[in-house]
Amino acid sequence: MAARGEFSSRMAFVLAASGSAIGLGNIWGFPIKVASNGGGAFVFTYVVLTFLLAYPILMAELVIGRHAKSDTVASLVKISSRKSRPLAFLTGYWGILTASLILGFYAIVAGWMIAFGLASAADLIGANAQSEWLTGFSLNRNLTFVAVFYLLTIGIVANGVTAGIEKWSTRLMPMLIVLILALIAYIGTQNGAAEGWRVYLQPDFSRVLNPDLLISALGQAFFSLSLGVGTMMVYGSYISKSENLPKLGATVAAIDIGIAFMAGLLVIPAMYVAQANGVTIYNESGALIDSDGLIFTVLPALFETMGGTGIVVSLLFFILMTIAAITSSISMLEVPVAHAQESLGLARKKAAWVVGLVIMAVSVVIVFNFGVLFGWVIDLTTKYSEPLIGILFCVFAGWIWKRNELLQELQQGKPDVENSFFWKVWPAYVKVVCPLIVLMVFMHSFGLLNV
Ligand code: TRP
């Protein structure tokens, strides 16, 4: 078998893993959830859950992955005893299925980003009819850009870890950050922005334990860090043994929260600016009129206030969003592709194309049944599958894997880890506390636990 891929440097891993974490979840998904769940209360709960739950589980994935240096199914099998092997298969394949379904809906939204980017280019040359088609919600438009997005994603994954994933993740993420900061500064000059920031930053603590809010924040915490399907486990398997894992994980988590927070600082005020300019965003009962389309309504409204420059800014924004989406989608596709390559023995390129096209068929089915399937697949995968699989990963790291092997793995790259705060807290924490928190959130959201 050919040698496995490995990230060529620490920076390369951090950028690739941040590239995976930062995506539509941060800039499209997070603001929608904030706006639908009363602003600051959601932000607060999401941040708390990320620290309490997502970071520890991220570490479980990274350490299992780097130890086993295999695809997810094989990794879980490697740390299992004979008795727990069936659970390893179940967890691994459930993760592969979930990653594939997530890519199934993600590619649709990513396609919208490409279409909106091209629409700005069309505006620039005065091609109004084309621009209208690109921004209108039609079957053909959706199908076209789903296909385009898959070609890009598959093309990168087919080239493997260094030449594909790493190369593209390192280049353009920094640009996205600069552009978002510039837009935040601009929106501060607009009418209505201050109200948006107040709603965003002042949590109404009485809503923090609202069952819908909690389960939605739980899902967001997992989704945003790309947890609970094996993405971070596979990326972990490409990390060199000389790296300090707890620190790498903390860096990625901090960058991801930072970007989501910034996206909120941009999109939530943009909603209020749009409202001040006469765009209707909430209906009479206070629900978002078009939640999936939120940023496709409020950001273009913002760009319009900039006059001619707005078209260029819009073009840039949607290009960068497309890139952010690609650095995430490649990490989803990597989960089934690594398995097809390493456990089933397909060549890299063939694995990427076969698996990629099969998942594209899933997207096509969703596009044809958009009203029924889109929201359902999102809820099924992000609110339920990811947290449940995340807990299974905790069970592997905390209960199934031999503790001394776990310690030895962490000692590679951090020889004194045994005396660190991390080692004093984390093992027992993933073993007991993480599963309990997820269980409590689930029970609470099903009305079984009243607090
Ligand atoms: N975290 C990415 C985002 O916020 C999406 C993502 C990439 C993902 N890989 C994943 C989500 C694996 C769940 C599982 O957009």
Coordinates of C-alpha atoms and ligand atoms in Angstrom, one line a residue:
M1 CA 0.0 0.0 0.0
A2 CA 1.2 3.5 -0.7
A3 CA 2.4 5.6 2.2
R4 CA -0.3 7.5 4.0
G5 CA -0.6 11.2 3.6
E6 CA 0.6 13.5 6.4
F7 CA 0.3 17.3 6.8
S8 CA 3.7 18.8 6.1
S9 CA 3.8 21.2 9.1
R10 CA 1.9 22.2 12.2
M11 CA 0.7 25.3 10.4
A12 CA -0.6 23.2 7.6
F13 CA -2.7 21.1 10.0
V14 CA -4.0 24.1 11.9
L15 CA -5.1 25.8 8.6
A16 CA -6.6 22.6 7.2
A17 CA -8.5 21.8 10.4
S18 CA -9.6 25.4 10.8
G19 CA -10.5 25.4 7.1
S20 CA -12.7 22.4 7.9
A21 CA -14.2 24.0 10.9
I22 CA -14.8 27.4 9.4
G23 CA -17.4 27.3 6.7
L24 CA -21.1 27.8 6.0
G25 CA -21.8 26.7 9.6
N26 CA -20.1 29.8 10.9
I27 CA -21.3 32.4 8.4
W28 CA -24.6 31.0 7.1
G29 CA -25.8 28.7 9.9
F30 CA -24.7 30.5 13.1
P31 CA -26.3 33.9 12.4
I32 CA -29.6 32.2 11.4
K33 CA -29.6 30.3 14.7
V34 CA -28.8 33.4 16.6
A35 CA -31.5 35.3 14.9
S36 CA -34.1 32.6 15.5
N37 CA -33.2 32.1 19.1
G38 CA -33.3 35.5 20.6
G39 CA -29.7 36.7 19.9
G40 CA -27.3 36.8 22.8
A41 CA -28.8 33.9 24.7
F42 CA -27.9 31.6 21.9
V43 CA -24.4 33.0 21.5
F44 CA -23.9 32.5 25.2
T45 CA -25.1 28.9 25.3
Y46 CA -23.2 28.0 22.1
V47 CA -19.9 29.3 23.5
V48 CA -20.4 27.5 26.8
L49 CA -21.2 24.2 25.1
T50 CA -18.2 24.6 22.8
F51 CA -15.9 24.8 25.8
L52 CA -17.7 22.2 27.9
L53 CA -18.3 19.7 25.2
A54 CA -17.0 20.4 21.8
Y55 CA -13.3 20.9 22.6
P56 CA -13.1 17.7 24.7
I57 CA -14.7 15.7 21.9
L58 CA -12.5 17.3 19.3
M59 CA -9.5 16.1 21.4
A60 CA -11.0 12.6 21.5
E61 CA -11.2 12.5 17.7
L62 CA -7.7 13.9 17.2
V63 CA -6.0 11.6 19.6
I64 CA -7.7 8.4 18.4
G65 CA -7.0 9.4 14.8
R66 CA -3.3 10.2 15.3
H67 CA -2.8 7.0 17.3
A68 CA -4.4 4.7 14.8
K69 CA -3.3 6.5 11.6
S70 CA -6.2 4.9 9.6
D71 CA -9.6 5.8 8.2
T72 CA -12.3 6.1 10.8
V73 CA -13.7 2.6 10.8
A74 CA -10.2 1.0 11.0
S75 CA -9.1 3.5 13.7
L76 CA -12.0 2.7 16.0
V77 CA -11.5 -1.0 15.4
K78 CA -7.8 -0.7 16.2
I79 CA -8.4 0.7 19.7
S80 CA -11.2 -1.8 20.4
S81 CA -11.2 -5.1 22.2
R82 CA -12.8 -8.1 20.4
K83 CA -16.0 -7.5 22.3
S84 CA -16.3 -3.8 21.3
R85 CA -15.5 -4.3 17.7
P86 CA -19.1 -4.4 16.5
L87 CA -19.6 -1.0 18.2
A88 CA -16.5 0.3 16.3
F89 CA -18.0 -0.7 13.0
L90 CA -21.4 0.7 13.9
T91 CA -19.9 4.0 15.0
G92 CA -17.5 4.3 12.1
Y93 CA -20.2 3.6 9.4
W94 CA -22.7 5.8 11.1
G95 CA -20.2 8.6 11.0
I96 CA -19.5 7.9 7.3
L97 CA -23.2 8.0 6.5
T98 CA -23.7 11.2 8.5
A99 CA -20.7 12.9 6.8
S100 CA -22.2 12.0 3.5
L101 CA -25.6 13.3 4.3
I102 CA -24.1 16.5 5.7
L103 CA -22.2 17.0 2.4
G104 CA -25.5 16.3 0.7
F105 CA -27.2 19.4 2.0
Y106 CA -24.0 21.5 2.4
A107 CA -23.3 21.3 -1.3
I108 CA -26.6 22.9 -2.1
V109 CA -26.0 25.9 0.1
A110 CA -22.4 26.1 -1.2
G111 CA -23.8 26.1 -4.7
W112 CA -25.9 29.2 -3.8
M113 CA -22.6 30.9 -2.8
I114 CA -21.1 30.2 -6.2
A115 CA -24.2 31.4 -7.9
F116 CA -24.4 34.6 -5.9
G117 CA -20.7 35.2 -6.7
L118 CA -21.3 34.8 -10.4
A119 CA -24.3 37.1 -10.1
S120 CA -22.1 39.9 -8.8
A121 CA -19.8 39.3 -11.7
A122 CA -22.8 39.4 -14.1
D123 CA -23.9 42.7 -12.4
L124 CA -20.5 44.1 -13.0
I125 CA -20.8 43.7 -16.7
G126 CA -24.5 44.7 -16.7
A127 CA -25.8 41.2 -17.5
N128 CA -29.0 41.7 -15.6
A129 CA -31.1 38.7 -16.8
Q130 CA -28.3 36.3 -16.0
S131 CA -27.8 37.8 -12.6
E132 CA -31.5 37.4 -11.9
W133 CA -31.4 33.7 -12.9
L134 CA -28.4 33.2 -10.7
T135 CA -30.0 34.7 -7.6
G136 CA -33.5 33.3 -8.2
F137 CA -34.5 30.0 -6.5
S138 CA -35.0 27.5 -9.3
L139 CA -34.5 23.8 -9.8
N140 CA -32.1 24.3 -12.7
R141 CA -30.0 26.9 -10.9
N142 CA -29.7 24.6 -7.8
L143 CA -28.8 21.6 -9.9
T144 CA -26.2 23.4 -11.9
F145 CA -24.3 24.7 -9.0
V146 CA -24.6 21.5 -7.0
A147 CA -22.8 19.9 -9.9
V148 CA -20.2 22.6 -10.1
F149 CA -19.5 22.4 -6.4
Y150 CA -19.0 18.7 -6.5
L151 CA -16.5 18.9 -9.3
L152 CA -14.4 21.3 -7.2
T153 CA -14.6 19.3 -4.1
I154 CA -13.9 15.9 -5.7
G155 CA -11.1 17.4 -7.8
I156 CA -9.3 18.5 -4.6
V157 CA -9.9 15.4 -2.6
A158 CA -8.7 13.2 -5.6
N159 CA -5.3 14.9 -5.2
G160 CA -4.8 13.7 -1.7
V161 CA -3.7 15.3 1.6
T162 CA -0.8 17.6 0.7
A163 CA -1.3 18.6 -2.9
G164 CA -5.1 18.8 -2.4
I165 CA -6.5 19.6 1.0
E166 CA -3.5 21.4 2.4
K167 CA -2.6 23.5 -0.5
W168 CA -6.1 25.1 -0.7
S169 CA -6.7 25.5 2.9
T170 CA -3.6 27.5 3.6
R171 CA -4.1 30.2 1.0
L172 CA -7.4 31.8 1.3
M173 CA -8.7 31.6 4.9
P174 CA -6.7 34.7 6.0
M175 CA -8.4 36.8 3.2
L176 CA -11.8 35.8 4.4
I177 CA -11.0 37.2 7.9
V178 CA -9.8 40.5 6.6
L179 CA -12.9 41.0 4.5
I180 CA -15.3 40.2 7.3
L181 CA -13.5 42.7 9.6
A182 CA -13.7 45.4 6.9
L183 CA -17.4 44.7 6.5
I184 CA -18.0 44.9 10.2
A185 CA -16.3 48.3 10.3
Y186 CA -18.4 49.5 7.4
I187 CA -21.7 48.3 8.9
G188 CA -20.9 50.2 12.0
T189 CA -21.5 53.4 10.0
Q190 CA -25.0 52.4 9.0
N191 CA -28.4 53.1 10.7
G192 CA -29.7 50.3 12.8
A193 CA -26.4 48.5 13.4
A194 CA -26.2 49.5 17.0
E195 CA -29.5 47.8 17.7
G196 CA -28.2 44.7 16.1
W197 CA -25.1 44.6 18.2
R198 CA -27.2 45.1 21.3
V199 CA -29.4 42.1 20.5
Y200 CA -26.3 40.1 19.7
L201 CA -24.3 40.9 22.7
Q202 CA -26.8 41.2 25.5
P203 CA -28.0 37.7 26.4
D204 CA -31.5 37.4 27.8
F205 CA -30.5 34.8 30.4
S206 CA -34.1 33.7 31.0
R207 CA -33.9 32.0 27.5
V208 CA -30.6 30.2 28.0
L209 CA -32.2 26.9 29.1
N210 CA -35.0 27.0 26.5
P211 CA -35.2 23.4 25.2
D212 CA -35.1 24.4 21.5
L213 CA -32.3 26.8 22.0
L214 CA -30.3 24.2 23.9
I215 CA -30.6 21.5 21.3
S216 CA -29.9 23.9 18.5
A217 CA -26.8 25.3 20.3
L218 CA -25.6 21.7 20.9
G219 CA -25.9 20.9 17.2
Q220 CA -24.2 24.1 16.2
A221 CA -21.3 23.4 18.6
F222 CA -20.7 20.0 17.0
F223 CA -21.3 21.1 13.5
S224 CA -19.1 24.1 13.6
L225 CA -16.1 22.1 14.8
S226 CA -16.8 19.4 12.3
L227 CA -17.4 16.8 15.1
G228 CA -19.3 13.6 15.3
V229 CA -18.7 12.1 11.9
G230 CA -15.0 11.4 11.9
T231 CA -13.7 14.4 10.0
M232 CA -11.4 15.4 12.8
M233 CA -10.4 11.8 13.4
V234 CA -9.2 11.5 9.8
Y235 CA -7.5 14.9 9.9
G236 CA -5.9 13.8 13.2
S237 CA -4.6 10.7 11.5
Y238 CA -2.6 13.0 9.2
I239 CA -0.9 14.8 12.1
S240 CA 2.8 14.1 12.7
K241 CA 3.7 12.4 16.0
S242 CA 5.8 15.3 17.1
E243 CA 2.9 17.7 17.6
N244 CA 1.3 18.7 20.9
L245 CA -2.3 17.7 20.4
P246 CA -4.1 19.5 23.2
K247 CA -2.6 22.7 22.1
L248 CA -3.4 22.1 18.4
G249 CA -7.0 21.3 19.3
A250 CA -7.4 24.4 21.4
T251 CA -6.0 26.6 18.6
V252 CA -8.5 25.2 16.1
A253 CA -11.4 25.6 18.5
A254 CA -10.5 29.2 19.3
I255 CA -10.1 30.2 15.7
D256 CA -13.5 28.6 14.9
I257 CA -15.4 30.3 17.7
G258 CA -13.7 33.6 16.8
I259 CA -14.9 33.4 13.2
A260 CA -18.4 32.5 14.1
F261 CA -18.5 35.3 16.6
M262 CA -17.3 37.7 13.9
A263 CA -19.8 36.5 11.4
G264 CA -22.5 37.3 13.9
L265 CA -21.1 40.8 14.4
L266 CA -21.6 41.3 10.7
V267 CA -24.8 39.5 9.9
I268 CA -27.0 40.4 12.9
P269 CA -26.4 44.2 12.5
A270 CA -26.9 43.7 8.8
M271 CA -30.4 42.4 9.5
Y272 CA -31.2 45.5 11.5
V273 CA -29.7 47.8 8.9
A274 CA -31.8 46.0 6.2
Q275 CA -34.9 46.4 8.4
A276 CA -34.1 50.1 8.8
N277 CA -34.0 50.3 5.0
G278 CA -37.4 48.7 4.7
V279 CA -36.6 45.0 4.2
T280 CA -38.9 42.7 6.1
I281 CA -37.1 40.1 8.1
Y282 CA -39.3 38.9 10.8
N283 CA -43.1 38.1 10.4
E284 CA -45.7 39.3 12.9
S285 CA -45.2 36.3 15.2
G286 CA -41.5 37.2 15.4
A287 CA -40.1 34.3 13.3
L288 CA -37.6 34.8 10.5
I289 CA -39.4 34.9 7.2
D290 CA -36.8 33.1 5.2
S291 CA -34.2 31.6 7.5
D292 CA -32.2 29.7 4.9
G293 CA -32.0 32.8 2.8
L294 CA -31.2 35.2 5.6
I295 CA -27.7 36.1 4.5
F296 CA -28.7 36.0 0.8
T297 CA -31.2 38.8 1.7
V298 CA -29.5 40.9 4.2
L299 CA -25.9 41.0 2.9
P300 CA -26.9 41.9 -0.7
A301 CA -29.1 44.6 0.9
L302 CA -26.0 45.8 2.7
F303 CA -23.8 45.7 -0.4
E304 CA -26.3 47.7 -2.2
T305 CA -25.9 50.6 0.2
M306 CA -22.3 50.8 -1.0
G307 CA -23.1 51.8 -4.5
G308 CA -20.7 50.6 -7.3
T309 CA -18.1 49.3 -4.8
G310 CA -20.8 47.1 -3.3
I311 CA -20.8 44.9 -6.4
V312 CA -17.0 44.3 -6.1
V313 CA -17.3 43.6 -2.3
S314 CA -20.2 41.3 -3.0
L315 CA -18.2 39.4 -5.6
L316 CA -15.3 39.1 -3.2
F317 CA -17.5 38.0 -0.3
F318 CA -19.2 35.2 -2.2
I319 CA -15.9 34.0 -3.7
L320 CA -14.4 33.7 -0.2
M321 CA -17.6 32.0 1.1
T322 CA -17.2 29.5 -1.7
I323 CA -13.6 28.8 -0.6
A324 CA -14.7 28.5 3.0
A325 CA -17.3 26.0 1.9
I326 CA -14.8 24.0 -0.2
T327 CA -12.2 23.7 2.6
S328 CA -15.1 22.3 4.7
S329 CA -16.7 20.0 2.1
I330 CA -13.3 18.4 1.3
S331 CA -13.1 17.4 4.9
M332 CA -16.5 15.8 4.8
L333 CA -15.7 13.9 1.6
E334 CA -12.4 12.8 3.1
V335 CA -14.2 10.6 5.6
P336 CA -15.8 8.1 3.2
V337 CA -13.0 8.5 0.7
A338 CA -10.3 7.6 3.3
H339 CA -12.3 4.5 4.1
A340 CA -12.8 3.5 0.5
Q341 CA -9.1 3.9 -0.1
E342 CA -7.6 2.3 3.0
S343 CA -10.1 -0.3 4.0
L344 CA -11.6 -1.2 0.7
G345 CA -8.4 -0.8 -1.3
L346 CA -9.6 1.6 -4.0
A347 CA -7.0 4.0 -5.6
R348 CA -7.2 7.5 -4.3
K349 CA -8.6 9.1 -7.4
K350 CA -11.1 6.4 -8.1
A351 CA -12.3 6.5 -4.5
A352 CA -12.8 10.3 -4.6
W353 CA -14.8 10.1 -7.9
V354 CA -16.9 7.1 -7.1
V355 CA -17.8 8.2 -3.5
G356 CA -18.2 11.9 -4.6
L357 CA -20.6 11.1 -7.4
V358 CA -22.7 8.9 -5.2
I359 CA -23.0 11.6 -2.6
M360 CA -23.8 14.1 -5.4
A361 CA -26.8 11.9 -6.2
V362 CA -28.0 12.4 -2.6
S363 CA -27.8 16.2 -3.1
V364 CA -29.8 15.9 -6.3
V365 CA -32.5 14.0 -4.5
I366 CA -32.6 16.7 -1.8
V367 CA -32.8 19.4 -4.5
F368 CA -35.8 17.7 -6.1
N369 CA -37.6 17.4 -2.8
F370 CA -36.2 20.5 -1.2
G371 CA -39.2 21.5 0.9
V372 CA -39.5 18.1 2.5
L373 CA -35.9 17.0 2.7
F374 CA -33.6 19.9 3.2
G375 CA -34.5 21.0 6.7
W376 CA -35.1 17.4 7.7
V377 CA -31.7 16.2 6.7
I378 CA -30.1 19.1 8.5
D379 CA -31.9 18.4 11.7
L380 CA -31.4 14.7 11.6
T381 CA -27.6 14.9 11.0
T382 CA -26.7 18.0 13.0
K383 CA -29.1 17.9 16.0
Y384 CA -29.1 14.2 16.5
S385 CA -26.5 12.1 14.7
E386 CA -23.5 14.3 15.4
P387 CA -24.0 14.6 19.2
L388 CA -24.8 10.9 19.5
I389 CA -21.8 9.8 17.5
G390 CA -19.7 12.3 19.5
I391 CA -20.8 10.5 22.6
L392 CA -19.8 7.2 21.1
F393 CA -16.3 8.7 20.4
C394 CA -16.2 9.6 24.1
V395 CA -17.1 6.0 25.0
F396 CA -14.2 4.8 22.8
A397 CA -11.7 7.3 24.3
G398 CA -12.9 7.0 27.9
W399 CA -14.1 3.4 28.3
I400 CA -12.8 1.2 25.5
W401 CA -9.3 2.4 24.7
K402 CA -6.6 1.3 27.2
R403 CA -5.8 4.2 29.3
N404 CA -2.0 3.7 29.1
E405 CA -2.1 3.7 25.3
L406 CA -4.0 6.9 25.4
L407 CA -1.4 8.5 27.6
Q408 CA 1.4 7.2 25.5
E409 CA -0.2 8.7 22.4
L410 CA -0.5 12.1 24.0
Q411 CA 3.0 11.9 25.3
Q412 CA 4.2 11.9 21.7
G413 CA 4.7 15.6 21.1
K414 CA 4.2 16.5 24.7
P415 CA 6.3 14.3 27.0
D416 CA 5.3 15.9 30.2
V417 CA 1.5 15.7 29.5
E418 CA 1.0 13.4 32.5
N419 CA 1.5 16.4 34.8
S420 CA -0.6 18.8 32.9
F421 CA -4.0 20.1 33.8
F422 CA -5.3 18.5 30.6
W423 CA -4.4 15.0 31.7
K424 CA -5.7 15.5 35.2
V425 CA -9.1 16.6 33.9
W426 CA -9.8 15.4 30.4
P427 CA -9.8 11.6 30.6
A428 CA -12.4 11.4 33.3
Y429 CA -14.2 14.3 31.7
V430 CA -14.8 12.6 28.3
K431 CA -15.6 9.4 30.1
V432 CA -18.4 10.7 32.3
V433 CA -19.2 14.4 32.0
C434 CA -19.5 14.7 28.2
P435 CA -21.9 11.8 27.8
L436 CA -23.9 13.2 30.7
I437 CA -24.2 16.7 29.3
V438 CA -25.4 15.4 25.9
L439 CA -27.8 13.1 27.6
M440 CA -29.2 15.9 29.7
V441 CA -29.6 18.2 26.7
F442 CA -31.5 15.5 24.8
M443 CA -33.8 14.7 27.8
H444 CA -34.5 18.3 28.4
S445 CA -35.4 18.9 24.7
F446 CA -37.7 16.0 24.8
G447 CA -39.4 17.4 27.9
L448 CA -38.1 14.6 30.1
L449 CA -36.0 16.8 32.3
N450 CA -37.4 20.0 33.7
V451 CA -34.9 22.7 34.8
Ligands
TRP1 N1 -17.6 22.9 10.3 C1 -18.0 23.2 9.0 C2 -18.8 24.5 9.0 O1 -19.0 25.1 10.0 C3 -18.8 22.1 8.3 C4 -18.1 20.8 8.4 C5 -17.0 20.4 7.8 C6 -18.6 19.7 9.1 N2 -16.8 19.1 8.1 C7 -17.7 18.6 8.8 C8 -19.7 19.5 9.8 C9 -18.0 17.4 9.4 C10 -20.0 18.3 10.4 C11 -19.1 17.2 10.2 O2 -19.3 24.9 8.0

